[in-house]
CSV table of C-alpha atoms in Angstrom, one decimal:
chain,number,residue,atom,x,y,z
B,1,UNK,CA,77.9,39.6,16.0
B,2,UNK,CA,76.1,40.5,18.9
B,3,UNK,CA,77.8,44.0,18.9
B,4,UNK,CA,77.2,44.4,15.3
B,5,UNK,CA,73.4,44.0,16.1
B,6,UNK,CA,73.3,46.0,19.1
B,7,UNK,CA,74.9,49.1,17.1
B,8,UNK,CA,72.8,48.5,14.0
B,9,UNK,CA,69.8,48.7,16.6
B,10,UNK,CA,70.5,51.9,18.7
B,11,UNK,CA,70.7,53.5,14.9
B,12,UNK,CA,67.6,52.0,14.1
B,13,UNK,CA,66.4,53.6,17.5
B,14,UNK,CA,67.1,57.0,16.3
B,15,UNK,CA,64.3,58.4,13.9
B,16,UNK,CA,64.8,59.1,10.1
B,17,UNK,CA,62.9,59.0,7.2
B,18,UNK,CA,62.2,55.2,7.2
B,19,UNK,CA,61.1,55.7,10.9
B,20,UNK,CA,58.7,58.3,10.3
B,21,UNK,CA,57.7,57.0,6.8
B,22,UNK,CA,56.7,53.7,8.5
B,23,UNK,CA,55.2,55.5,11.7
B,24,UNK,CA,52.8,57.7,9.5
B,25,UNK,CA,51.6,54.9,7.3
B,26,UNK,CA,50.5,52.8,9.8
B,27,UNK,CA,49.0,55.3,12.1
B,28,UNK,CA,47.1,56.7,8.6
B,29,UNK,CA,46.5,53.6,6.5
B,30,UNK,CA,46.8,50.2,7.7
B,31,UNK,CA,49.3,47.7,9.5
B,32,UNK,CA,49.4,45.4,6.4
B,33,UNK,CA,50.6,48.3,4.2
B,34,UNK,CA,53.2,49.4,7.0
B,35,UNK,CA,54.7,45.7,7.0
B,36,UNK,CA,55.1,45.5,3.3
B,37,UNK,CA,57.0,48.7,3.3
B,38,UNK,CA,58.8,47.5,5.9
B,39,UNK,CA,60.0,44.6,3.9
B,40,UNK,CA,60.9,46.9,1.3
B,41,UNK,CA,63.0,48.9,3.8
B,42,UNK,CA,65.0,45.8,5.1
B,43,UNK,CA,65.7,45.0,1.2
B,44,UNK,CA,67.1,48.5,1.4
B,45,UNK,CA,69.2,48.2,4.0
B,46,UNK,CA,70.3,44.7,2.7
B,47,UNK,CA,71.6,46.6,-0.6
B,48,UNK,CA,73.3,49.4,1.2
B,49,UNK,CA,75.1,47.1,3.9
B,50,UNK,CA,76.2,44.6,1.0
B,51,UNK,CA,77.7,47.5,-0.9
B,52,UNK,CA,79.5,48.6,2.2
B,53,UNK,CA,80.9,45.2,3.2
B,54,UNK,CA,81.8,44.2,-0.7
B,55,UNK,CA,84.1,47.9,-0.8
B,56,UNK,CA,85.3,47.5,2.2
B,57,UNK,CA,86.6,43.8,1.2
B,58,UNK,CA,88.4,44.8,-2.0
B,59,UNK,CA,89.9,47.6,-0.2
B,60,UNK,CA,91.3,45.4,2.4
B,61,UNK,CA,92.4,43.0,-0.2
B,62,UNK,CA,94.2,45.8,-2.0
B,63,UNK,CA,95.8,47.3,0.6
B,64,UNK,CA,95.9,45.2,3.9
B,65,UNK,CA,97.2,48.0,5.8
B,66,UNK,CA,94.1,50.2,5.7
B,67,UNK,CA,92.4,48.2,8.1
B,68,UNK,CA,93.3,50.5,11.4
B,69,UNK,CA,92.6,53.7,9.5
B,70,UNK,CA,88.8,52.5,8.4
B,71,UNK,CA,88.3,51.3,11.8
B,72,UNK,CA,89.4,54.4,13.5
B,73,UNK,CA,87.2,56.6,10.5
B,74,UNK,CA,84.5,54.4,11.4
B,75,UNK,CA,84.7,54.8,14.9
B,76,UNK,CA,85.3,58.4,14.4
B,77,UNK,CA,81.8,58.6,12.5
B,78,UNK,CA,79.8,56.5,15.2
B,79,UNK,CA,81.1,59.1,18.2
B,80,UNK,CA,79.9,62.0,16.2
B,81,UNK,CA,76.6,60.5,15.4
B,82,UNK,CA,76.8,59.9,19.0
B,83,UNK,CA,77.4,63.3,20.1
B,84,UNK,CA,74.9,64.5,18.1
B,85,UNK,CA,72.0,62.4,19.6
B,86,UNK,CA,73.3,63.1,23.4
B,87,UNK,CA,72.9,66.6,22.4
B,88,UNK,CA,69.1,66.5,21.6
B,89,UNK,CA,67.1,68.3,23.8
B,90,UNK,CA,63.9,68.0,21.8
B,91,UNK,CA,61.1,65.4,21.3
B,92,UNK,CA,60.2,64.2,17.8
B,93,UNK,CA,57.1,65.9,16.5
B,94,UNK,CA,55.2,63.8,14.1
B,95,UNK,CA,52.4,65.7,11.5
B,96,UNK,CA,48.6,65.1,12.5
B,97,UNK,CA,46.8,63.0,10.3
B,98,UNK,CA,43.9,61.9,10.4
B,99,UNK,CA,43.1,57.7,9.9
B,100,UNK,CA,42.5,57.4,6.2
B,101,UNK,CA,40.6,54.2,4.7
B,102,UNK,CA,43.1,51.3,4.0
B,103,UNK,CA,44.5,51.6,0.9
B,104,UNK,CA,44.1,48.2,-1.6
B,105,UNK,CA,47.5,49.2,-3.0
B,106,UNK,CA,49.3,46.2,-4.2
B,107,UNK,CA,51.8,44.4,-1.8
B,108,UNK,CA,54.5,44.5,-4.1
B,109,UNK,CA,53.9,48.6,-4.8
B,110,UNK,CA,54.0,49.0,-1.1
B,111,UNK,CA,57.6,47.0,-0.9
B,112,UNK,CA,59.0,49.3,-3.6
B,113,UNK,CA,57.9,52.4,-2.0
B,114,UNK,CA,59.6,51.2,1.3
B,115,UNK,CA,63.1,50.2,-0.8
B,116,UNK,CA,62.8,53.7,-2.5
B,117,UNK,CA,62.6,55.5,0.9
B,118,UNK,CA,65.2,53.3,2.2
B,119,UNK,CA,67.9,53.8,-0.8
B,120,UNK,CA,67.1,57.8,-1.0
B,121,UNK,CA,69.0,58.0,2.3
B,122,UNK,CA,72.7,58.1,0.8
B,123,UNK,CA,73.9,58.5,4.3
B,124,UNK,CA,73.2,54.9,5.2
B,125,UNK,CA,76.1,53.9,3.4
B,126,UNK,CA,78.8,55.7,5.6
B,127,UNK,CA,76.8,54.1,8.5
B,128,UNK,CA,77.0,50.5,7.4
B,129,UNK,CA,80.7,51.2,6.1
B,130,UNK,CA,81.4,52.7,10.0
B,131,UNK,CA,79.5,49.0,11.4
B,132,UNK,CA,81.1,46.9,8.4
B,133,UNK,CA,84.7,48.1,9.6
B,134,UNK,CA,84.3,46.1,12.9
B,135,UNK,CA,82.7,42.9,11.1
B,136,UNK,CA,85.4,42.5,8.6
B,137,UNK,CA,87.8,42.3,11.9
B,138,UNK,CA,86.0,39.5,13.6
B,139,UNK,CA,84.3,37.8,10.6
B,140,UNK,CA,86.7,36.2,8.1
B,141,UNK,CA,84.8,33.4,6.8
B,142,UNK,CA,82.5,34.0,3.8
B,143,UNK,CA,79.4,31.9,5.4
B,144,UNK,CA,79.9,34.7,9.0
B,145,UNK,CA,79.3,37.5,6.5
B,146,UNK,CA,76.5,36.3,4.7
B,147,UNK,CA,75.2,35.2,8.1
B,148,UNK,CA,75.7,38.5,9.6
B,149,UNK,CA,74.1,40.4,6.3
B,150,UNK,CA,70.8,38.0,6.8
B,151,UNK,CA,70.5,38.9,10.4
B,152,UNK,CA,71.1,42.3,10.0
B,153,UNK,CA,68.2,42.4,7.1
B,154,UNK,CA,65.9,40.4,9.5
B,155,UNK,CA,66.5,42.7,12.3
B,156,UNK,CA,65.7,45.5,10.0
B,157,UNK,CA,62.3,44.0,9.2
B,158,UNK,CA,61.7,42.9,12.6
B,159,UNK,CA,61.9,46.1,14.1
B,160,UNK,CA,60.2,48.5,11.6
B,161,UNK,CA,57.3,45.8,11.7
B,162,UNK,CA,57.2,46.1,15.2
B,163,UNK,CA,56.7,50.1,14.9
B,164,UNK,CA,54.1,49.3,12.3
B,165,UNK,CA,52.1,47.3,14.6
B,166,UNK,CA,52.7,49.5,18.0
B,167,UNK,CA,52.1,52.8,15.8
B,168,UNK,CA,48.6,51.9,14.5
B,169,UNK,CA,47.7,52.6,18.5
B,170,UNK,CA,47.7,56.6,19.4
B,171,UNK,CA,48.4,56.1,22.8
B,172,UNK,CA,51.8,54.6,21.6
B,173,UNK,CA,52.7,57.5,19.1
B,174,UNK,CA,51.9,60.2,21.9
B,175,UNK,CA,54.5,58.5,24.3
B,176,UNK,CA,56.9,58.2,22.1
B,177,UNK,CA,56.3,61.8,21.3
B,178,UNK,CA,56.8,63.2,24.7
B,179,UNK,CA,59.8,60.6,25.6
B,180,UNK,CA,61.9,60.1,21.9
B,181,UNK,CA,64.5,62.7,23.1
B,182,UNK,CA,65.7,60.3,26.1
B,183,UNK,CA,65.8,57.4,23.7
B,184,UNK,CA,68.2,59.6,21.8
B,185,UNK,CA,70.4,60.5,24.4
B,186,UNK,CA,70.9,56.6,25.7
B,187,UNK,CA,71.4,55.4,21.8
B,188,UNK,CA,74.0,58.7,21.9
B,189,UNK,CA,76.2,57.1,24.9
B,190,UNK,CA,76.0,53.6,23.4
B,191,UNK,CA,77.5,55.2,20.0
B,192,UNK,CA,80.1,57.0,21.9
B,193,UNK,CA,81.4,54.3,23.9
B,194,UNK,CA,81.4,51.9,20.6
B,195,UNK,CA,83.0,54.5,18.3
B,196,UNK,CA,85.6,54.7,21.3
B,197,UNK,CA,86.1,51.3,21.1
B,198,UNK,CA,86.7,51.1,17.5
B,199,UNK,CA,88.9,54.1,17.4
B,200,UNK,CA,90.8,52.1,20.1
B,201,UNK,CA,91.2,49.1,18.3
B,202,UNK,CA,92.4,50.8,15.2
B,203,UNK,CA,95.3,52.5,16.9
B,204,UNK,CA,95.8,49.4,18.3
B,205,UNK,CA,96.8,48.0,15.2
B,206,UNK,CA,98.7,51.1,14.7
B,207,UNK,CA,96.7,52.0,11.8
B,208,UNK,CA,98.0,49.4,9.3
B,209,UNK,CA,101.9,49.9,10.4
């Protein structure tokens, strides 16, 4: 389960719509709004992860021979992401925005915004399917899968809450803009290694033979 959390963490380190939304919200509005939106994003990840794991569970129950194939495909996707990140040679650029007065938007509205931002990224289902292909091989009990989903959701919430806190400081935002490509490169190496491990494990299963 530690491997699952590590892969998800390195996935979070790669800037995407969620990251830019939270960092900009924290910088231009308030930490409160950004943390509420972080909770919404974590709920979105729970939806994607649950959808992925239920879909894979149905497939593997119906066609047990697909286990090795799914692991190879999932590993290939993670390795592909890793290659893209290793090749990154530019830093992240944020749109300049002057801090605005803290909005009195309700907690529910901010949570909904975060949820919709996350659900708008349909590629997340591919990522979670890749990660969950590893989980289903090692976690066989229902309570273990529920625990994995809970820990994933908690990790996402804590990560984006942390982003909300630190990006309320201009110095941190400036530092990240200068060195983000190196973070991408390091995360890419990890993705390549883990993707390679999944591919090897899939072939070891004989692709279901």
